[in-house]
Amino acid sequence: MNAAPLRRLPPTLEAVAAAAGVSRSTVSRVVNGSTRVSPDVLTAVTAAIEELQYIPNRAARSLANRQTMAIALVVPEETTRFFGDPYFASIVHGITKGLEPSDYVLTLQLTSPFSPSEKTVRYLLGGNVDGALVVSHHSGDHFLASLGKELPVVFGGRPLRPDEQTSYFVDVDNTAAAEMGTQFLIDLGRTRIATISGAADMPAGIDRAAGWKRAMDGAGLRSDLLADGDFTMAGGARAMRELLDRAPDLDAVFVASDLMATGAVSVLRERGRVIPADVAVVGFDDSPAATSGEVELTTVHQPSVEMGEAMAHMLLALLRGEDPEPVNIMPTRIVVRAST
Amino acid sequence: MNAAPLRRLPPTLEAVAAAAGVSRSTVSRVVNGSTRVSPDVLTAVTAAIEELQYIPNRAARSLANRQTMAIALVVPEETTRFFGDPYFASIVHGITKGLEPSDYVLTLQLTSPFSPSEKTVRYLLGGNVDGALVVSHHSGDHFLASLGKELPVVFGGRPLRPDEQTSYFVDVDNTAAAEMGTQFLIDLGRTRIATISGAADMPAGIDRAAGWKRAMDGAGLRSDLLADGDFTMAGGARAMRELLDRAPDLDAVFVASDLMATGAVSVLRERGRVIPADVAVVGFDDSPAATSGEVELTTVHQPSVEMGEAMAHMLLALLRGEDPEPVNIMPTRIVVRAST
DNA sequence: CTGAAAGCGCTTACAG
DNA sequence: CTGAAAGCGCTTACAG
């Protein structure tokens, strides 16, 4: 007893061919946009397709031409973190936009940040997708880079180890961008500038901390005030408390993500600091978090949506068999708001 | 000139059969867990599969048995909203969990909240998925309900129009839950209780507003203070400002989502109200937003993760050809924190 | 319990 | 420009 309703079987290529009075080969050609079809045949076939509401069977097509027309969106993050940081929203938005004009669909693979689940690996290597996009603050692990020979993969964010030359990725120059953000604070006359960094095992975390240090060193300021905020709002708050305890006299803080900055701002106000009079704050990302908190944040803007699009375009190029630049570093800039 | 590297073709059923010295039928049986296989053959085949690292070709399998082993996650929301509200994170987390033990993969379809894109419809009806899960505050539209005959669909949230009997969905009793949240405020002795509702075109928005009104009416209190917050943080802030302007004397507010409550709390503090002394706040969801803001929120807890899981289970049952209860209403409860 | 054979709905050289 | 035919890698009655 199968409760599923019986459905009329969808029309096949065969049916269209019969309706149009041509062979299946011909229908296949028009479906796939081949030029070698005479005008009248084209018209007849198009009409038949329209009339029968024909939609090609994806499985049959995949089997025949060895393409799945699917792309995996691999997210090695905790679900809550992935959904909790607006930065990801922008990236995914960009990816969706970039893939829109193509016929590829996106498949979601939420997996552990440490090592991909067996199901994910099997899925990726089982010929279920034509390529993969990896989006994560952890993506520097490039755990899939080894699969680069098996499957075209594009990462969001540089590889953790520079020797992984095989990787394709799009990123910003996090070090230079963080240096710029910190320099902005220095130019404002601040001298006791702390930083709240992302986790030390993530390239974005490492590089932004390095950029802060470079600016501080360059200005002859002490770079002793660093606390790890782990790219979460709660972590940002925690780090801010720690920094305030260590250095009640700090007059500025460069925070490696807007989300963490939101947490930091709460703590600063809780402790009676006026922003920016007492403490100036510069964030990073220019995500919606920058403008949705208690104080609108001055921040280092990175073009997240465009980065997602660029990832999609790079993968699409790879899938076309082209040879795109493997590294795309996009520009950043400072956006000044109320927190400085 | 195709730049894509040549790859060794993956092993097929045929290869495994040869290696194990049996027919393809037999290998197919063990791959699919049929019981009608003798122990020694089972051992031999299993060994061959292991040795060759055989992974069944999904397209071939789909073509033969007319199952895609894919489920669409349809999200009729703006990308930023989808990613901006932690409620969705929990639902998707639950869905992922619920699908984990199965062999189904999840396909992501971000689409317009108003009408599904043509690409989405083609995808869903083109035999690319075996079923769909629709997650959205707008899901009451049940725009896909009409496809219910073509494709098993499970919604998060009740249909907007009660006559859509065909729908499968999981939800909470939003009216009762909102009434409970409001009653909690009444029992605290508050009398001038406002509400910030979700949008009026979404079932969750409508029902929670109705529940608030029911509690107010039941207590003989005036239910004149309602403002729409559109389920966003910014909307919550806007609504709070409006309510405060209209009724500076309000002493409590029931907010239809924690995310909106976060915005409302900011405004209340900005306007010098002490929470909960001057104004008590009750949210809805018990999402991470309830505890990540300036004040930990008392809120109506709904089991979002479990709801996602329930959606997955219901769809899986449908796909098995079973006949599950079409409606699953899950329990809610009050969680008391600092805002009351 | 096991195998031979047909069939799922396409694409793709190969002829013409 | 068009068609006949083989083949993609499985599953599934049907025999035995």
XYZ file of C-alpha atoms (C1' of nucleotides) in Angstrom:
712
model
C 0.000 0.000 0.000
C 1.845 3.013 -1.165
C 0.037 6.155 -0.109
C 1.838 8.330 -2.628
C -0.565 9.482 -5.285
C -0.088 8.213 -8.797
C 1.269 10.960 -10.965
C 1.082 11.386 -14.658
C 4.571 10.701 -15.930
C 6.247 13.814 -17.248
C 6.819 14.066 -21.010
C 10.126 12.804 -22.349
C 12.380 13.830 -25.203
C 10.790 10.988 -27.097
C 7.339 12.474 -26.744
C 8.531 15.859 -27.910
C 10.221 14.257 -30.898
C 7.022 12.467 -31.833
C 4.955 15.614 -31.459
C 7.348 17.608 -33.597
C 7.860 14.854 -36.116
C 11.625 14.727 -35.741
C 14.197 12.470 -34.136
C 15.270 12.575 -30.519
C 18.687 13.740 -31.620
C 17.177 16.827 -33.115
C 15.120 17.644 -30.070
C 18.210 17.193 -27.963
C 20.030 19.668 -30.164
C 17.462 22.364 -29.806
C 17.163 21.802 -26.085
C 20.884 22.257 -25.816
C 20.972 25.267 -28.082
C 22.938 23.764 -30.919
C 23.134 26.004 -33.975
C 22.971 23.200 -36.456
C 19.212 23.142 -36.711
C 17.090 24.513 -39.533
C 14.711 27.362 -38.657
C 11.476 25.527 -39.341
C 12.518 22.481 -37.372
C 13.537 24.779 -34.567
C 10.097 26.353 -34.555
C 8.294 23.038 -34.594
C 10.366 21.598 -31.778
C 10.093 24.713 -29.666
C 6.334 24.624 -30.050
C 6.179 20.973 -29.059
C 8.318 21.635 -26.004
C 6.070 24.481 -25.019
C 2.909 22.540 -25.564
C 4.016 19.475 -23.672
C 5.667 21.542 -20.967
C 8.747 19.481 -21.445
C 11.482 19.699 -18.814
C 14.581 17.592 -19.409
C 15.206 14.841 -16.908
C 18.248 15.854 -14.955
C 19.316 12.353 -14.000
C 19.259 11.080 -17.555
C 21.161 14.066 -18.748
C 23.736 13.712 -16.005
C 24.211 10.080 -16.747
C 24.727 10.710 -20.420
C 27.047 13.669 -20.288
C 28.638 13.194 -16.909
C 27.663 16.555 -15.588
C 25.438 17.000 -12.567
C 24.726 20.712 -12.935
C 24.947 20.940 -9.176
C 27.426 22.832 -7.041
C 28.012 22.120 -3.386
C 28.041 24.958 -0.897
C 30.226 23.514 1.814
C 30.069 25.220 5.174
C 32.497 23.913 7.761
C 30.932 25.855 10.629
C 28.536 25.306 13.470
C 25.042 25.987 12.223
C 24.494 28.714 14.785
C 27.656 30.490 13.841
C 26.938 30.256 10.160
C 23.520 31.745 10.630
C 24.589 34.092 13.370
C 27.071 36.131 11.389
C 25.640 38.442 8.748
C 28.921 38.198 6.888
C 27.882 34.750 5.695
C 24.526 36.049 4.590
C 26.248 38.436 2.230
C 28.588 35.839 0.835
C 25.791 33.385 0.188
C 23.719 36.127 -1.298
C 26.547 36.865 -3.696
C 26.984 33.207 -4.558
C 23.291 32.878 -5.264
C 23.439 35.929 -7.486
C 26.505 34.677 -9.306
C 24.924 31.321 -10.014
C 21.518 32.686 -10.935
C 22.110 33.065 -14.671
C 23.596 29.585 -14.847
C 21.748 26.304 -14.773
C 23.592 25.126 -11.709
C 21.772 24.527 -8.483
C 23.265 24.868 -5.060
C 23.421 22.022 -2.621
C 23.948 22.784 1.069
C 26.539 20.862 3.053
C 26.756 21.979 6.642
C 29.601 20.075 8.204
C 31.953 20.118 11.146
C 34.558 22.879 11.173
C 37.264 20.389 11.970
C 36.898 17.643 9.456
C 34.212 17.078 6.890
C 31.726 14.371 7.734
C 32.001 11.106 5.891
C 28.653 11.792 4.310
C 29.954 15.073 2.925
C 33.103 13.545 1.514
C 31.189 10.719 -0.074
C 28.777 13.190 -1.479
C 31.438 15.426 -2.953
C 33.493 12.584 -4.360
C 30.565 10.441 -5.356
C 30.068 12.431 -8.507
C 27.070 14.255 -7.142
C 28.316 17.731 -7.877
C 30.447 19.312 -10.556
C 32.254 21.592 -8.164
C 32.270 23.044 -4.668
C 32.327 26.407 -2.975
C 33.709 26.472 0.555
C 32.599 29.276 2.813
C 33.814 29.582 6.366
C 35.974 31.574 8.672
C 37.769 28.250 8.978
C 38.076 27.810 5.277
C 41.764 28.459 5.577
C 42.051 24.834 6.502
C 41.387 24.064 2.886
C 40.693 20.543 3.893
C 39.276 20.075 0.503
C 42.285 21.408 -1.320
C 43.473 17.846 -1.624
C 40.318 17.156 -3.538
C 41.216 19.884 -5.969
C 42.302 17.311 -8.459
C 39.084 15.398 -8.133
C 36.758 18.347 -8.103
C 36.988 22.058 -8.897
C 36.841 23.911 -5.590
C 36.827 27.623 -4.845
C 37.375 28.902 -1.326
C 36.292 32.018 0.427
C 39.472 33.062 2.157
C 43.117 32.298 1.659
C 44.608 28.933 2.611
C 46.084 28.655 6.059
C 49.340 27.295 4.747
C 50.863 29.256 1.916
C 52.260 26.131 0.289
C 48.807 25.079 -0.762
C 49.385 26.515 -4.173
C 46.673 24.499 -5.733
C 43.860 26.483 -4.222
C 41.511 28.839 -5.934
C 40.138 31.509 -3.676
C 38.783 35.005 -3.341
C 39.669 37.153 -0.401
C 40.666 40.629 0.654
C 44.095 41.627 1.873
C 43.165 41.232 5.505
C 46.497 42.407 6.806
C 46.520 45.617 4.814
C 42.848 46.225 5.565
C 43.365 45.829 9.312
C 46.389 48.049 9.152
C 44.273 50.670 7.433
C 41.572 50.395 10.083
C 44.089 50.739 12.881
C 45.901 53.573 11.160
C 42.603 55.418 11.005
C 42.454 55.257 14.779
C 46.067 56.378 15.069
C 45.430 59.315 12.793
C 42.609 60.282 15.120
C 45.233 60.723 17.803
C 44.460 57.575 19.769
C 47.451 55.931 21.361
C 46.238 53.140 23.585
C 44.670 50.986 20.896
C 43.574 47.440 21.660
C 42.380 44.807 19.244
C 39.839 42.061 19.461
C 40.965 39.382 17.060
C 39.224 36.493 15.407
C 40.372 33.025 16.371
C 44.067 32.347 15.949
C 43.478 29.295 13.787
C 41.720 31.213 11.061
C 43.530 33.164 8.378
C 41.202 36.140 8.690
C 41.864 36.181 12.424
C 45.598 35.893 12.056
C 45.965 38.424 9.282
C 43.809 41.091 10.845
C 45.735 40.821 14.096
C 48.954 41.112 12.114
C 47.690 44.219 10.366
C 46.828 45.842 13.669
C 50.291 45.056 14.976
C 51.947 46.399 11.877
C 50.150 49.711 12.233
C 50.974 49.921 15.921
C 54.607 49.084 15.332
C 54.797 51.575 12.520
C 53.506 54.312 14.809
C 55.803 53.320 17.618
C 52.867 52.286 19.808
C 52.770 49.285 22.087
C 50.921 46.329 20.652
C 50.261 44.507 23.885
C 46.478 44.729 24.014
C 45.133 41.796 22.075
C 42.267 39.519 23.049
C 40.624 36.775 21.086
C 36.914 37.167 20.374
C 36.452 34.064 18.258
C 34.327 35.881 15.690
C 31.210 35.760 17.858
C 29.248 38.494 19.573
C 29.630 36.869 22.973
C 33.340 36.409 22.335
C 33.663 40.066 21.457
C 32.014 41.048 24.716
C 34.231 38.715 26.689
C 37.368 40.036 25.019
C 36.322 43.618 25.659
C 35.891 42.933 29.358
C 39.296 41.351 29.522
C 40.926 44.266 27.716
C 39.208 46.804 29.939
C 40.404 44.952 33.009
C 43.934 44.856 31.727
C 43.995 48.420 30.467
C 41.289 50.698 31.836
C 42.998 53.555 30.022
C 42.567 52.219 26.510
C 41.152 54.827 24.158
C 40.386 52.797 21.073
C 39.793 49.272 19.862
C 40.088 47.724 16.453
C 37.734 44.759 16.239
C 38.191 42.077 13.592
C 34.472 41.727 12.834
C 31.385 43.885 13.215
C 29.592 41.115 15.029
C 32.301 41.022 17.713
C 32.307 44.817 17.772
C 28.617 44.756 18.628
C 29.414 42.728 21.711
C 32.329 44.973 22.557
C 30.211 48.111 22.296
C 27.676 46.708 24.757
C 30.408 46.084 27.294
C 31.985 49.491 26.792
C 28.680 51.210 27.466
C 27.956 48.932 30.375
C 31.243 50.054 31.871
C 30.306 53.655 31.352
C 32.607 54.424 28.451
C 31.277 56.964 26.002
C 31.779 56.057 22.353
C 33.680 57.585 20.695
C 34.707 60.245 23.233
C 36.302 57.783 25.659
C 36.860 54.849 23.377
C 36.735 54.830 19.592
C 35.732 51.609 17.846
C 36.514 50.384 14.362
C 34.956 47.154 13.150
C 35.474 44.940 10.124
C 33.132 43.676 7.388
C 30.597 46.463 7.078
C 27.922 43.821 7.472
C 24.406 44.633 8.691
C 25.773 44.128 12.207
C 27.639 47.406 11.789
C 24.445 49.399 11.696
C 22.032 47.329 13.724
C 23.633 47.739 17.127
C 23.581 50.439 19.779
C 26.139 52.561 17.977
C 26.623 52.721 14.231
C 30.081 51.429 13.588
C 32.964 52.863 11.674
C 34.303 49.803 9.939
C 36.548 48.341 7.287
C 34.260 47.510 4.426
C 34.847 44.347 2.494
C 32.661 43.662 -0.537
C 31.099 40.457 0.767
C 28.340 40.146 -1.782
C 30.778 40.762 -4.620
C 33.136 38.235 -3.085
C 30.406 35.628 -3.174
C 29.714 36.499 -6.772
C 33.390 36.314 -7.607
C 33.562 32.853 -6.078
C 30.653 31.743 -8.211
C 32.190 33.226 -11.345
C 35.557 31.639 -10.687
C 33.993 28.221 -10.232
C 31.829 28.656 -13.289
C 34.942 29.485 -15.307
C 36.642 26.382 -13.977
C 33.639 24.309 -14.938
C 33.734 25.733 -18.421
C 37.242 24.369 -18.640
C 38.782 27.799 -18.578
C 41.813 28.749 -16.584
C 40.875 31.694 -14.351
C 43.264 33.582 -12.098
C 43.377 31.346 -9.058
C 43.504 34.246 -6.643
C 41.141 37.186 -6.566
C 41.937 39.807 -3.943
C 39.203 42.386 -3.689
C 39.447 45.961 -2.427
C 38.520 47.242 1.021
C 37.822 50.713 2.335
C 36.972 52.539 5.518
C 33.365 53.520 6.158
C 33.109 56.208 8.805
C 30.148 56.226 11.163
C 29.375 57.181 14.755
C 31.853 55.002 16.621
C 34.956 57.095 15.852
C 41.534 22.659 -25.224
C 39.836 21.662 -22.025
C 41.949 22.677 -19.051
C 40.127 20.375 -16.672
C 42.451 17.582 -15.587
C 41.686 14.085 -16.753
C 40.425 12.022 -13.918
C 40.410 8.328 -13.460
C 36.860 7.214 -13.927
C 35.284 6.003 -10.701
C 34.543 2.277 -10.366
C 31.124 1.078 -11.435
C 28.797 -1.627 -10.233
C 30.132 -3.667 -13.111
C 33.674 -3.454 -11.776
C 32.603 -4.493 -8.321
C 30.675 -7.424 -9.762
C 33.733 -8.554 -11.695
C 35.964 -8.227 -8.658
C 33.567 -10.201 -6.495
C 32.793 -12.771 -9.178
C 29.052 -12.188 -9.115
C 26.450 -10.491 -11.278
C 25.583 -6.840 -11.208
C 22.156 -7.719 -9.849
C 23.743 -9.226 -6.811
C 25.987 -6.275 -6.157
C 22.984 -4.012 -6.512
C 21.186 -6.076 -3.921
C 23.892 -5.790 -1.338
C 24.365 -2.105 -2.004
C 20.670 -1.632 -1.383
C 20.599 -3.830 1.677
C 18.434 -6.582 0.336
C 18.198 -9.572 2.632
C 18.081 -12.123 -0.094
C 21.810 -12.564 -0.335
C 23.843 -15.454 1.018
C 26.393 -14.631 3.712
C 29.510 -15.553 1.759
C 28.430 -13.595 -1.295
C 27.676 -10.673 0.980
C 31.183 -10.839 2.396
C 32.826 -11.032 -1.001
C 30.842 -8.158 -2.411
C 31.363 -5.990 0.641
C 35.080 -6.587 0.377
C 35.125 -5.678 -3.290
C 33.172 -2.493 -2.619
C 35.594 -1.558 0.100
C 38.621 -2.324 -1.975
C 37.475 -0.433 -5.027
C 36.048 2.399 -2.925
C 32.868 2.026 -4.832
C 30.296 4.813 -4.555
C 27.050 4.336 -6.491
C 26.427 6.815 -9.262
C 23.538 8.933 -8.162
C 22.354 9.876 -11.628
C 22.193 6.299 -12.823
C 20.380 5.256 -9.725
C 17.915 8.116 -10.018
C 17.230 7.328 -13.608
C 16.552 3.696 -12.874
C 14.395 3.998 -9.824
C 12.940 7.455 -10.279
C 14.159 8.778 -6.997
C 16.546 11.681 -6.720
C 17.433 11.321 -3.055
C 17.415 15.087 -2.866
C 15.141 17.364 -0.888
C 14.690 21.037 -1.621
C 14.950 23.546 1.183
C 12.829 26.346 -0.193
C 13.251 29.699 1.464
C 10.861 32.394 0.246
C 12.676 35.203 2.075
C 15.160 37.918 1.397
C 18.624 36.513 1.909
C 19.432 39.060 4.575
C 16.324 38.292 6.527
C 16.845 34.585 6.290
C 20.339 34.896 7.616
C 19.519 37.718 9.977
C 17.073 35.874 12.167
C 18.478 33.181 14.434
C 15.102 31.482 14.358
C 15.918 30.224 10.894
C 19.277 28.976 12.030
C 17.572 26.709 14.535
C 15.031 25.413 12.061
C 17.672 24.601 9.476
C 19.801 23.049 12.143
C 16.900 20.798 13.047
C 16.242 19.924 9.426
C 19.875 19.028 8.930
C 19.763 16.841 12.014
C 16.558 15.171 10.943
C 17.920 14.362 7.515
C 21.336 13.281 8.714
C 20.562 9.577 9.173
C 18.923 9.439 5.773
C 20.593 9.396 2.402
C 18.841 12.526 1.286
C 20.795 15.666 0.553
C 19.493 19.150 0.908
C 19.306 21.571 -1.963
C 19.005 25.280 -1.229
C 16.427 27.368 -3.048
C 16.457 30.982 -1.970
C 13.601 32.661 -3.737
C 11.383 35.703 -3.604
C 8.941 35.880 -0.711
C 6.137 36.770 -3.070
C 6.220 34.206 -5.792
C 8.754 31.498 -6.457
C 11.109 32.200 -9.322
C 10.575 30.338 -12.531
C 13.877 28.614 -12.001
C 12.696 27.337 -8.639
C 9.411 26.048 -9.979
C 11.092 24.331 -12.890
C 13.560 22.844 -10.523
C 10.942 21.542 -8.137
C 8.675 20.195 -10.822
C 11.420 19.007 -13.115
C 11.882 15.879 -11.094
C 15.040 17.124 -9.458
C 13.943 16.503 -5.918
C 11.778 13.962 -4.190
C 10.221 16.476 -1.855
C 10.436 19.973 -0.455
C 10.641 21.710 2.875
C 9.441 25.295 2.961
C 10.809 27.514 5.674
C 9.788 31.127 6.021
C 7.826 33.534 8.084
C 5.867 33.886 4.877
C 5.388 30.178 4.498
C 1.736 30.640 5.309
C 1.310 31.581 1.704
C 1.730 27.919 0.924
C 2.276 28.889 -2.632
C 3.519 25.413 -3.141
C 0.520 23.739 -1.635
C -0.904 23.455 -5.115
C 2.122 21.397 -5.954
C 1.307 19.059 -3.135
C -0.078 16.577 -5.607
C 3.054 16.728 -7.694
C 5.546 16.706 -4.881
C 5.461 15.976 -1.151
C 5.873 19.289 0.645
C 6.122 20.065 4.346
C 5.812 23.620 5.609
C 7.145 25.336 8.659
C 4.093 27.222 9.833
C 0.389 26.862 9.248
C -1.237 27.867 5.967
C -2.592 31.378 5.735
C -5.959 30.203 4.557
C -7.486 27.428 6.626
C -9.114 25.854 3.611
C -5.778 24.664 2.372
C -6.433 21.296 3.900
C -3.908 19.602 1.776
C -0.926 21.015 3.571
C 1.463 19.211 5.804
C 3.074 21.438 8.384
C 4.625 21.723 11.794
C 4.004 24.718 13.953
C 3.217 25.847 17.467
C -0.090 27.228 18.633
C 0.979 30.811 18.149
C -2.223 32.276 19.477
C -2.155 30.312 22.693
C 1.551 30.907 23.109
C 1.204 34.654 22.693
C -1.713 34.655 25.079
C 0.452 32.861 27.614
C 3.263 35.375 27.162
C 0.908 38.287 27.593
C -0.847 36.677 30.523
C 2.529 36.370 32.205
C 2.850 40.149 32.009
C -0.685 40.613 33.311
C -0.003 38.330 36.243
C 2.954 40.531 37.044
C 0.505 43.339 37.568
C 1.205 45.231 34.360
C -1.795 46.945 32.846
C -0.612 49.112 29.974
C 0.716 46.330 27.775
C 1.661 46.999 24.173
C 2.600 44.503 21.502
C 5.009 44.574 18.617
C 3.624 42.214 16.035
C 5.141 40.461 13.069
C 3.851 41.459 9.670
C 0.106 41.191 9.187
C 0.447 38.978 6.136
C 2.178 36.193 7.996
C 0.334 33.616 10.061
C 2.814 33.846 12.910
C 2.349 37.605 12.931
C -1.416 37.422 12.848
C -1.779 34.680 15.432
C 0.583 36.162 17.968
C -1.202 39.499 17.767
C -4.495 37.664 18.239
C -3.155 35.884 21.300
C -2.036 39.156 22.826
C -5.478 40.615 22.223
C -7.205 37.596 23.682
C -5.233 37.907 26.903
C -5.877 41.635 27.110
C -9.567 41.212 26.463
C -9.754 38.418 28.986
C -8.233 40.662 31.638
C -10.434 43.571 30.713
C -7.466 45.616 29.520
C -7.408 47.872 26.501
C -5.777 46.315 23.468
C -5.065 49.504 21.582
C -1.284 49.469 21.588
C -0.174 47.441 18.608
C 2.610 48.254 16.179
C 4.029 46.192 13.362
C 7.704 45.307 13.579
C 7.922 43.151 10.472
C 10.011 40.512 12.216
C 13.225 42.524 11.911
C 15.408 44.160 14.523
C 15.104 47.560 12.877
C 11.356 47.092 12.612
C 11.168 46.253 16.295
C 13.004 49.447 17.169
C 10.768 51.492 14.920
C 7.634 49.994 16.412
C 8.879 50.619 19.951
C 9.460 54.286 19.185
C 5.991 54.591 17.789
C 4.417 52.900 20.808
C 6.351 55.050 23.222
C 5.213 58.166 21.407
C 1.625 57.028 21.502
C 1.688 55.816 25.086
C 4.552 57.104 27.200
C 2.937 55.375 30.162
C 3.123 51.825 28.837
C 4.569 49.458 31.405
C 5.086 46.299 29.356
C 5.438 45.045 25.829
C 4.891 41.644 24.343
C 7.087 41.298 21.243
C 6.369 38.653 18.616
C 10.035 37.725 18.100
C 13.233 37.973 20.093
C 14.958 39.674 17.215
C 12.395 42.477 17.217
C 12.583 42.571 21.017
C 16.298 43.251 20.763
C 15.555 46.349 18.741
C 12.798 47.361 21.127
C 15.058 47.021 24.153
C 17.633 49.344 22.604
C 15.001 51.996 22.102
C 13.576 51.596 25.586
C 16.997 52.121 27.136
C 17.730 54.984 24.789
C 14.561 56.633 26.060
C 15.648 56.122 29.637
C 13.272 53.333 30.539
C 14.613 50.834 33.025
C 13.886 47.201 32.179
C 11.974 45.645 33.819
C 11.198 48.258 36.499
C 9.607 50.749 34.110
C 8.813 48.469 31.229
C 8.761 44.677 31.237
C 9.504 42.875 27.993
C 8.503 39.408 26.837
C 9.841 38.094 23.545
C 9.060 35.104 21.400
C 11.204 32.253 20.045
C 13.857 31.841 22.704
C 16.420 32.072 19.929
C 20.019 33.123 20.557
C 18.809 36.693 20.086
C 17.089 36.395 23.454
C 20.370 36.171 25.293
C 22.763 38.054 23.077
C 21.349 41.521 23.534
C 21.673 44.188 26.196
C 19.136 42.552 28.469
C 18.476 38.834 28.693
C 14.932 38.348 27.578
C 12.046 36.583 29.174
C 10.473 34.886 26.201
C 8.024 32.342 24.886
C 10.127 29.375 23.968
C 9.289 27.448 20.867
C 11.290 24.306 20.112
C 12.754 25.513 16.815
C 15.365 22.835 16.404
C 12.846 20.125 17.173
C 10.426 21.740 14.754
C 13.010 21.489 12.010
C 13.564 17.878 12.885
C 9.851 17.219 12.891
C 9.572 18.733 9.433
C 12.304 16.441 8.193
C 10.702 13.400 9.802
C 7.305 14.201 8.374
C 8.699 14.551 4.875
C 10.728 11.384 5.228
C 7.577 9.531 6.248
C 5.773 10.927 3.215
C 8.630 9.790 1.013
C 8.413 6.328 2.480
C 4.849 6.273 1.298
C 3.495 6.445 4.810
C 0.617 8.575 5.893
C 1.813 10.790 8.754
C -0.349 13.181 10.731
C -0.431 16.213 8.454
C -0.286 18.658 11.323
C 2.224 18.652 14.128
C 1.699 21.324 16.764
C 4.567 21.472 19.190
C 4.565 22.759 22.778
C 5.731 26.172 23.961
C 6.647 27.486 27.371
C 7.740 30.644 29.122
C 11.418 31.107 29.918
C 11.935 33.757 32.560
C 14.998 35.976 32.415
C 15.981 39.532 33.277
C 13.487 41.493 31.202
C 10.471 40.877 33.466
C 19.561 -17.085 -3.465
C 21.308 -15.559 -8.220
C 21.725 -14.035 -13.133
C 20.266 -12.372 -17.980
C 17.922 -8.822 -19.928
C 15.207 -4.870 -20.461
C 14.649 -0.259 -19.443
C 15.159 4.501 -17.081
C 15.730 9.384 -20.504
C 19.139 11.536 -22.140
C 23.780 12.721 -25.271
C 27.007 11.958 -28.762
C 29.887 10.449 -32.225
C 29.024 8.503 -36.717
C 26.858 8.356 -41.190
C 24.548 10.425 -44.673
C 21.048 19.786 -41.248
C 19.187 15.164 -39.539
C 18.625 10.321 -37.863
C 19.927 5.458 -36.154
C 22.387 3.467 -32.685
C 25.277 2.880 -28.860
C 26.104 3.968 -24.307
C 25.951 6.438 -19.605
C 25.456 3.143 -14.613
C 22.109 1.703 -12.284
C 17.371 -1.176 -10.785
C 13.922 -4.489 -11.324
C 10.777 -7.828 -12.612
C 11.307 -12.404 -14.474
C 13.206 -16.981 -14.590
C 15.433 -20.512 -12.585
